[in-house]
């Protein structure tokens, strides 16, 4: 399907209607087991379908974020399930973010871009997460293709895992690895109408570190995908306070915090509604 | 297949017998076209089979390195071709390095590890490339699984693309991002017999930068995957001189520099032999 409006615009619309919740589809072996499913592609498919069905049937999910690693562990058969999951989400009119954290250079990066960001690909998503150990500009083929195809990317910037600082904080506080990524995304978003299509991944619990590194998230004009809500410990009020003026740009991810209420669709929907209410309260 | 000896030991043996050449399997659209193949999964399969056949039928290839992005762009059908390509290489007794540059945290990283580093997976390779924007320690589930399964990883350290320095050189010269990665790999390799199983990716043309950053590649005791030979401009003599005492640990990658001589198997083998002779000359 060819998109007529930018990813940033489409995400703003989805967040206006559904609120700021992104629901992760994370078929971890432990979750499959907790849902009474086998850790195989049949279990993977039932799990994925159930999550999409729950999201489609209630208010509160602005985007679905399948965790690619958990499909890749089943090889091509797992990817076939991922393809059908993305199709189900498209059919339901829900934005998709493929959490793949891809990163390479040149024509190889273009290969990843073709996989995740073109209508012709069976893996087409509205956006894909990227990782820039090779430098932000190495991601250019994906950024260009995303913008050309009205799709988006979310580039890892500042993450909440304890080991992240060993790379992301290096450099001076005015010129750290993480700040360079945020500033570069800001440049790519500077002509966007309300919100750009080049997003950032910033942990919900590391907004203090962002300030210490002089990172200006508001100025980046970027959708901010923020993992860490729910099972990872951050409360909605803390996340809102932490992001401050950047809060309207934040897409808050919850995976296990909601998925643990499955496999019953209505139980999942209660959990979605509960998270939604917590996040939209002003 | 369960491996009985460490990846480092198996790589040393392969390099002792075959020399230091790693042959990339890079089915770029332009190469498929140059070989008279369609840019589809049938073309992908013919291309991949031809490269494995060429490598299997001559001396000079220590490892094959399929570029995962170029299979992923065809979704699950591309992955099925990658699976059969890895199987062909296994059948031919050639080591495989899946060039996937994966990186994530916790149980998600464990998902990638399961995909590429377990015998039960259809994508099982002898080693996989990893990317550590989330910190070296975030890769721990893959490192542990690689060591437990006698497989290996190659972690991006210092790359030759112009944008790489914007992340990898940050920090002080004694404590840069790249140096941290190399030193951390060195710790994981310290008890290895001759060569560890935790490899590094270091561009063939950036050995001067490694010295400027006080990076000690010899001490890391790591297999070093070095792209940049052939089509990317580095000459064999320069690479040997640049790596100095670390040269015995270097696996030199060539992709398009050899693949451009296809699609004829014997032409590819002449190119392999030529690169082999250039690289093994003392």
XYZ file of C-alpha atoms in Angstrom:
564
model
C 0.000 0.000 0.000
C 1.384 3.415 -0.950
C 1.089 5.961 1.829
C -0.225 9.418 1.028
C 0.927 11.223 4.146
C 4.190 11.197 6.034
C 4.771 8.745 8.837
C 5.059 11.655 11.276
C 1.633 12.949 10.254
C 0.085 9.510 10.426
C 1.570 8.901 13.865
C 0.265 12.245 15.142
C -3.196 11.313 13.928
C -3.002 7.877 15.537
C -1.824 9.387 18.842
C -4.567 12.042 18.707
C -7.158 9.291 18.375
C -5.628 6.473 20.408
C -3.299 8.107 22.887
C 0.435 7.536 23.275
C 0.557 3.762 23.829
C 2.607 1.477 21.589
C 1.929 -2.189 22.265
C 4.880 -4.520 21.798
C 4.320 -7.955 20.289
C 7.008 -9.900 22.100
C 6.557 -13.656 21.751
C 9.170 -14.630 24.311
C 9.323 -18.341 25.142
C 8.195 -17.602 28.707
C 5.155 -15.639 27.515
C 4.157 -18.331 25.034
C 4.344 -20.836 27.863
C 2.345 -18.589 30.207
C -0.342 -18.361 27.524
C -0.465 -22.162 27.241
C 1.137 -22.107 23.795
C 3.964 -24.177 22.432
C 7.250 -22.447 21.663
C 6.902 -23.085 17.933
C 5.590 -21.249 14.877
C 1.994 -22.303 15.601
C 2.274 -20.793 19.071
C 3.938 -17.729 17.557
C 1.055 -17.271 15.150
C -1.698 -17.680 17.741
C 0.094 -15.279 20.073
C 0.584 -12.642 17.371
C -2.978 -12.866 16.065
C -4.353 -12.539 19.580
C -2.376 -9.374 20.270
C -3.467 -7.751 16.995
C -7.072 -8.764 17.660
C -6.963 -7.247 21.144
C -5.459 -3.995 19.823
C -7.900 -3.750 16.934
C -10.963 -4.231 19.092
C -10.458 -1.433 21.596
C -9.259 2.145 21.915
C -5.765 2.849 23.129
C -3.131 1.392 20.787
C -1.486 3.955 18.509
C 1.007 1.431 17.102
C 2.003 -2.212 17.305
C 5.678 -3.099 17.635
C 6.588 -6.695 16.794
C 9.983 -7.704 18.211
C 11.733 -9.128 15.146
C 14.311 -11.224 17.039
C 11.551 -13.370 18.487
C 10.327 -14.269 14.993
C 13.829 -14.601 13.532
C 14.653 -17.348 16.042
C 12.358 -19.599 13.957
C 14.073 -18.697 10.675
C 12.065 -18.331 7.493
C 9.016 -19.969 9.097
C 9.085 -17.360 11.851
C 9.403 -14.607 9.261
C 6.328 -15.947 7.486
C 4.403 -15.493 10.734
C 5.807 -11.974 11.077
C 4.628 -11.195 7.543
C 1.097 -12.360 8.294
C 1.144 -10.442 11.589
C 2.116 -7.220 9.806
C -0.644 -7.872 7.289
C -3.220 -8.323 10.061
C -2.169 -5.017 11.589
C -2.394 -3.280 8.194
C -5.865 -4.745 7.680
C -6.866 -3.410 11.094
C -5.497 0.043 10.212
C -2.962 0.035 13.040
C 0.509 1.509 12.521
C 3.381 -0.965 12.765
C 6.937 -0.465 13.990
C 9.238 -3.392 13.200
C 11.646 -3.537 16.133
C 14.646 -4.826 14.207
C 17.471 -2.470 15.275
C 19.126 -2.849 11.888
C 22.246 -0.975 10.861
C 24.807 -1.291 8.089
C 26.330 0.826 5.332
C 25.698 1.687 1.721
C 23.960 -0.818 -0.492
C 23.622 -3.260 2.416
C 21.735 -0.659 4.446
C 19.621 -0.150 1.342
C 18.823 -3.875 1.481
C 17.424 -3.511 4.996
C 15.513 -0.407 3.913
C 13.969 -2.359 1.036
C 12.949 -5.129 3.425
C 11.118 -2.971 5.958
C 10.140 0.249 4.198
C 8.785 -0.568 0.743
C 5.209 -1.437 -0.139
C 6.322 -4.367 -2.306
C 8.067 -6.144 0.577
C 6.163 -8.784 2.554
C 7.837 -7.324 5.662
C 6.652 -3.754 4.978
C 6.089 -1.830 8.204
C 5.208 1.803 8.823
C 8.540 2.228 10.569
C 11.600 0.240 11.595
C 14.035 0.686 14.473
C 17.693 1.272 13.544
C 21.030 1.168 15.355
C 23.874 3.524 14.457
C 27.167 2.087 15.735
C 28.379 2.820 12.200
C 27.363 6.486 12.544
C 24.041 8.224 11.979
C 24.882 9.007 8.351
C 25.434 5.310 7.614
C 21.669 4.981 8.024
C 21.042 7.469 5.198
C 19.712 4.916 2.659
C 16.972 3.952 5.135
C 16.225 7.542 6.107
C 15.923 8.594 2.476
C 13.744 5.632 1.565
C 11.538 6.153 4.619
C 10.930 9.783 3.672
C 10.368 8.933 0.002
C 7.848 6.212 0.915
C 6.059 8.123 3.708
C 7.376 5.642 6.234
C 9.584 6.208 9.250
C 12.533 5.058 11.313
C 13.337 5.145 15.027
C 17.063 5.444 15.682
C 18.447 4.192 19.004
C 19.627 7.265 20.889
C 19.675 6.922 24.673
C 18.613 3.640 26.211
C 17.850 2.520 29.739
C 19.848 -0.714 29.855
C 22.774 -0.300 32.279
C 25.374 -1.051 29.585
C 24.060 1.597 27.201
C 25.965 4.448 28.822
C 29.315 2.788 27.989
C 28.748 3.763 24.357
C 26.018 6.403 24.326
C 27.439 8.766 26.982
C 30.960 8.873 25.571
C 32.287 12.179 24.335
C 31.845 15.492 26.136
C 28.435 16.306 27.633
C 27.921 18.791 24.807
C 29.031 16.298 22.168
C 28.188 12.778 23.280
C 27.352 9.857 21.008
C 23.677 10.090 22.018
C 23.508 13.868 21.494
C 24.952 13.527 18.005
C 22.225 11.051 17.091
C 19.455 13.278 18.462
C 20.820 16.402 16.769
C 21.207 14.613 13.441
C 17.622 13.361 13.579
C 16.539 16.907 14.369
C 18.131 18.147 11.173
C 16.238 15.554 9.172
C 12.991 16.591 10.877
C 13.388 20.354 10.609
C 10.967 20.832 7.731
C 8.260 18.560 9.095
C 4.819 20.007 9.652
C 4.014 18.913 13.181
C 6.231 15.901 13.864
C 9.031 14.503 11.741
C 9.288 10.926 10.468
C 12.791 10.266 11.805
C 12.116 9.048 15.305
C 14.363 8.310 18.253
C 14.440 5.563 20.866
C 14.886 7.076 24.323
C 14.300 5.005 27.441
C 11.436 6.156 29.657
C 13.748 6.113 32.677
C 16.733 8.035 31.277
C 15.353 11.531 30.807
C 17.630 12.808 33.571
C 20.639 11.503 31.638
C 19.333 13.236 28.526
C 19.331 16.531 30.408
C 22.808 15.905 31.820
C 24.061 15.334 28.270
C 22.441 18.597 27.107
C 20.163 16.728 24.759
C 17.244 18.817 23.503
C 14.483 16.349 22.681
C 11.907 19.041 21.911
C 14.059 20.627 19.247
C 14.579 17.266 17.506
C 10.917 17.375 16.478
C 11.053 13.587 16.476
C 8.622 10.884 17.448
C 10.153 9.377 20.583
C 9.684 5.671 21.188
C 10.093 5.185 24.918
C 10.437 1.653 26.273
C 10.401 1.137 30.022
C 6.788 1.665 31.018
C 5.064 -0.984 33.090
C 7.162 -4.082 33.617
C 10.418 -2.128 33.376
C 9.378 0.071 36.261
C 8.549 3.574 35.038
C 5.205 5.043 36.096
C 3.128 7.126 33.689
C 3.371 10.287 35.806
C 7.151 9.944 36.031
C 7.453 9.494 32.264
C 5.352 12.578 31.560
C 7.342 14.619 34.067
C 10.660 13.298 32.751
C 9.995 14.166 29.134
C 8.464 17.530 30.023
C 7.766 19.611 26.922
C 8.736 16.684 24.668
C 5.903 14.578 26.115
C 3.468 15.198 23.204
C 6.015 13.511 20.911
C 6.407 10.404 23.075
C 5.073 7.010 22.083
C 5.214 4.910 25.234
C 5.913 1.235 24.673
C 4.522 -1.500 26.843
C 5.091 -5.159 26.065
C 5.123 -7.613 28.943
C 3.321 -5.138 31.203
C 0.223 -5.755 29.076
C 0.941 -9.121 27.455
C 1.164 -10.842 30.836
C -2.626 -10.471 31.076
C -3.201 -12.766 28.068
C -4.164 -15.048 26.448
C -7.757 -13.891 26.850
C -8.507 -11.047 24.413
C -10.824 -9.211 26.769
C -8.280 -9.384 29.596
C -5.687 -7.903 27.268
C -8.132 -5.161 26.333
C -8.732 -4.301 29.980
C -4.961 -3.990 30.412
C -4.722 -1.795 27.301
C -7.530 0.451 28.552
C -5.934 0.708 31.942
C -2.558 1.726 30.471
C -4.306 4.117 28.095
C -6.141 5.885 30.920
C -2.995 6.147 32.999
C -1.083 7.668 30.085
C -3.672 10.153 28.795
C -4.614 11.647 32.177
C -3.373 15.204 32.119
C 25.363 -30.226 14.175
C 27.032 -29.931 17.590
C 30.549 -28.565 17.357
C 33.286 -30.295 19.325
C 35.896 -27.558 19.209
C 35.678 -23.823 19.789
C 34.993 -21.478 16.906
C 38.407 -19.881 17.437
C 40.135 -23.267 17.100
C 38.098 -24.176 14.036
C 38.863 -20.834 12.417
C 42.593 -21.234 13.081
C 42.482 -24.635 11.427
C 40.579 -23.291 8.432
C 43.013 -20.385 8.042
C 45.986 -22.747 8.379
C 44.613 -24.824 5.520
C 42.934 -22.208 3.339
C 44.628 -18.924 4.122
C 43.038 -15.753 5.458
C 40.343 -15.103 2.837
C 36.681 -14.777 3.778
C 34.422 -14.684 0.746
C 31.321 -12.546 1.068
C 28.065 -13.754 -0.470
C 26.513 -10.401 -1.379
C 23.565 -10.777 -3.736
C 23.199 -7.081 -4.499
C 20.666 -6.232 -7.236
C 23.491 -4.928 -9.445
C 25.501 -8.142 -9.076
C 22.494 -10.330 -9.828
C 21.932 -8.277 -12.954
C 25.602 -8.478 -13.954
C 25.370 -12.272 -13.610
C 22.317 -12.339 -15.891
C 20.001 -13.250 -13.019
C 16.664 -11.772 -12.070
C 16.439 -9.804 -8.840
C 14.159 -12.383 -7.239
C 14.466 -15.415 -4.982
C 15.320 -17.705 -7.902
C 18.175 -15.379 -8.843
C 19.186 -15.207 -5.199
C 19.339 -18.993 -4.978
C 21.343 -19.476 -8.169
C 23.781 -16.762 -7.111
C 24.257 -18.212 -3.628
C 24.686 -21.795 -4.838
C 27.249 -20.679 -7.400
C 29.357 -18.887 -4.799
C 29.318 -21.866 -2.437
C 30.181 -24.202 -5.313
C 33.115 -22.024 -6.345
C 34.427 -21.851 -2.782
C 33.988 -25.579 -2.180
C 35.836 -26.586 -5.332
C 39.119 -24.778 -4.789
C 41.620 -23.836 -2.097
C 41.542 -20.395 -0.588
C 38.272 -19.757 1.232
C 38.489 -20.032 5.024
C 34.923 -18.823 5.552
C 31.829 -17.723 3.670
C 29.987 -14.619 4.824
C 26.431 -14.227 3.532
C 25.149 -10.658 3.809
C 21.840 -11.130 5.615
C 20.246 -7.824 4.524
C 20.314 -8.960 0.905
C 18.266 -12.037 1.780
C 15.996 -10.211 4.213
C 14.851 -7.863 1.454
C 12.846 -10.834 0.086
C 11.256 -11.589 3.454
C 10.603 -15.176 4.507
C 11.267 -16.450 0.971
C 14.703 -14.802 1.031
C 15.385 -16.322 4.432
C 14.529 -19.765 3.064
C 17.250 -19.239 0.436
C 19.657 -18.130 3.165
C 18.872 -21.300 5.112
C 19.620 -23.516 2.126
C 22.794 -21.514 1.426
C 24.026 -22.050 4.982
C 23.207 -25.750 4.627
C 25.222 -26.007 1.401
C 28.203 -24.387 3.118
C 27.883 -26.782 6.074
C 27.726 -29.723 3.671
C 30.897 -28.448 1.998
C 32.633 -28.126 5.369
C 33.164 -24.380 5.018
C 32.789 -22.088 8.029
C 29.962 -19.557 7.828
C 29.706 -16.064 9.253
C 26.200 -14.602 9.065
C 26.730 -10.885 8.492
C 23.658 -9.689 10.353
C 25.015 -6.948 12.665
C 22.381 -7.762 15.271
C 22.205 -6.081 18.644
C 19.599 -5.787 21.389
C 19.273 -6.453 25.112
C 18.313 -9.263 27.438
C 15.850 -11.859 26.286
C 15.567 -10.177 22.868
C 19.309 -10.515 22.329
C 18.876 -14.136 23.394
C 16.340 -14.476 20.566
C 18.930 -13.374 18.007
C 21.471 -15.698 19.596
C 19.030 -18.597 19.282
C 18.473 -17.753 15.612
C 22.117 -17.707 14.524
C 24.061 -19.733 17.081
C 22.129 -22.892 17.893
C 22.279 -26.178 16.021
C 18.489 -26.520 16.030
C 17.967 -23.260 14.126
C 17.624 -23.385 10.332
C 19.756 -20.199 10.289
C 22.600 -21.751 12.315
C 25.961 -20.266 11.339
C 29.425 -20.758 12.800
C 29.464 -17.103 13.768
C 27.345 -13.965 13.495
C 28.305 -10.292 13.349
C 26.966 -8.056 16.145
C 26.615 -4.322 16.732
C 26.965 -2.802 20.200
C 25.311 0.629 20.243
C 23.618 -0.681 23.403
C 27.005 -1.452 24.963
C 29.275 -4.484 24.673
C 27.718 -6.137 27.720
C 24.261 -5.965 26.126
C 25.575 -8.638 23.738
C 26.275 -11.025 26.631
C 23.461 -13.509 25.825
C 24.981 -14.042 22.362
C 28.530 -14.208 23.660
C 27.598 -16.774 26.292
C 25.603 -18.868 23.851
C 28.379 -18.714 21.248
C 30.922 -19.970 23.771
C 28.580 -22.663 25.092
C 27.851 -23.908 21.560
C 31.402 -23.642 20.195
C 30.299 -20.898 17.842
C 31.502 -17.334 17.565
C 30.608 -13.684 17.155
C 32.303 -10.731 15.452
C 31.531 -7.439 17.171
C 31.772 -4.215 15.159
C 34.714 -2.279 16.598
C 36.367 0.146 14.175
C 34.989 0.455 10.672
C 36.212 2.143 7.532
C 33.038 3.943 6.452
C 33.542 7.706 6.803
C 30.630 8.089 9.240
C 31.960 5.416 11.614
C 34.303 7.764 13.457
C 31.389 9.942 14.609
C 30.470 7.180 17.065
C 33.506 4.896 17.326
C 36.191 7.532 17.990
C 34.282 9.393 20.693
C 35.734 9.473 24.179
C 39.405 10.043 24.967
C 42.028 8.285 22.844
C 42.694 5.996 25.794
C 39.003 5.337 26.342
C 37.142 5.582 23.045
C 34.014 3.664 22.122
C 36.026 1.415 19.788
C 38.747 0.756 22.364
C 36.170 -0.295 24.935
C 34.766 -2.860 22.516
C 38.201 -4.268 21.683
C 39.265 -4.451 25.325
C 36.017 -6.124 26.349
C 36.408 -8.759 23.635
C 39.974 -9.288 24.836
C 38.709 -10.120 28.314
C 36.336 -12.707 26.891
C 39.187 -14.239 24.861
C 41.819 -14.291 27.576
C 41.598 -18.000 28.327
C 41.510 -19.133 24.705
C 44.145 -21.544 23.527
C 45.399 -19.893 20.346
C 42.624 -17.579 19.198
C 39.433 -16.653 21.009
C 35.911 -17.047 19.650
C 34.832 -13.458 20.265
C 35.906 -11.716 17.092
C 36.049 -8.090 16.061
C 35.235 -6.245 12.867
C 38.036 -3.812 12.016
C 38.232 -2.204 8.589
C 41.301 -3.103 6.539
C 41.994 0.589 5.938
C 41.690 1.928 9.505
C 44.655 0.371 11.263
C 46.258 3.803 11.614
C 43.171 5.022 13.473
C 43.390 1.959 15.710
C 46.928 2.955 16.674
C 45.899 6.575 17.238
C 43.195 5.351 19.609
C 45.720 3.183 21.498
C 43.878 0.045 20.507
C 45.897 -3.132 21.058
C 44.535 -5.656 18.574
C 47.163 -8.299 19.380
C 46.251 -8.363 23.040
C 42.553 -8.864 22.215
C 43.441 -12.375 21.013
C 40.449 -12.068 18.694
C 39.703 -13.206 15.185
C 39.593 -9.967 13.202
C 37.194 -9.755 10.295
C 38.580 -7.069 8.005
C 36.413 -5.764 5.184
C 37.950 -3.420 2.652
C 40.172 -5.645 0.539
C 39.775 -5.532 -3.200
C 36.892 -3.404 -4.372
C 37.117 -1.120 -1.335
C 40.695 -0.251 -2.164
C 43.086 -1.854 0.297
C 45.983 -3.873 -1.140
C 47.122 -7.107 0.499
C 50.572 -5.764 1.369
C 49.053 -2.670 2.974
C 46.672 -4.760 5.050
C 49.474 -7.001 6.301
C 51.623 -4.004 7.149
C 48.738 -2.163 8.793
C 47.777 -4.988 11.117
C 51.414 -5.812 11.911
C 51.682 -8.406 14.655
C 47.899 -8.916 14.658
C 48.005 -10.082 11.033
C 47.876 -13.837 11.855
C 44.475 -13.206 13.453
C 43.034 -11.384 10.447
C 40.352 -12.848 8.224
C 40.281 -10.650 5.133
C 36.900 -10.254 3.522
C 36.383 -9.831 -0.180
C 32.933 -9.687 -1.709
C 32.486 -7.729 -4.913
C 36.227 -7.837 -5.633
C 35.760 -11.546 -6.366
C 32.052 -11.808 -7.131
C 32.370 -9.440 -10.098
C 34.147 -12.254 -11.952
C 30.999 -14.456 -11.922
C 28.765 -16.092 -12.896
C 31.166 -18.707 -14.267
C 32.397 -20.968 -11.442
C 35.881 -21.391 -12.858
C 36.272 -17.639 -13.316
C 35.295 -17.151 -9.684
C 37.822 -19.788 -8.669
C 40.588 -18.026 -10.595
C 39.702 -14.834 -8.703
C 39.703 -16.717 -5.382
C 43.118 -18.244 -6.160
C 44.506 -14.897 -7.162
C 43.322 -13.241 -3.932
C 44.582 -16.229 -1.938
C 48.066 -15.971 -3.437
C 48.197 -12.252 -2.869
C 47.178 -12.661 0.779
C 49.398 -15.608 1.740
C 52.631 -14.290 0.207
C 54.930 -13.548 3.096
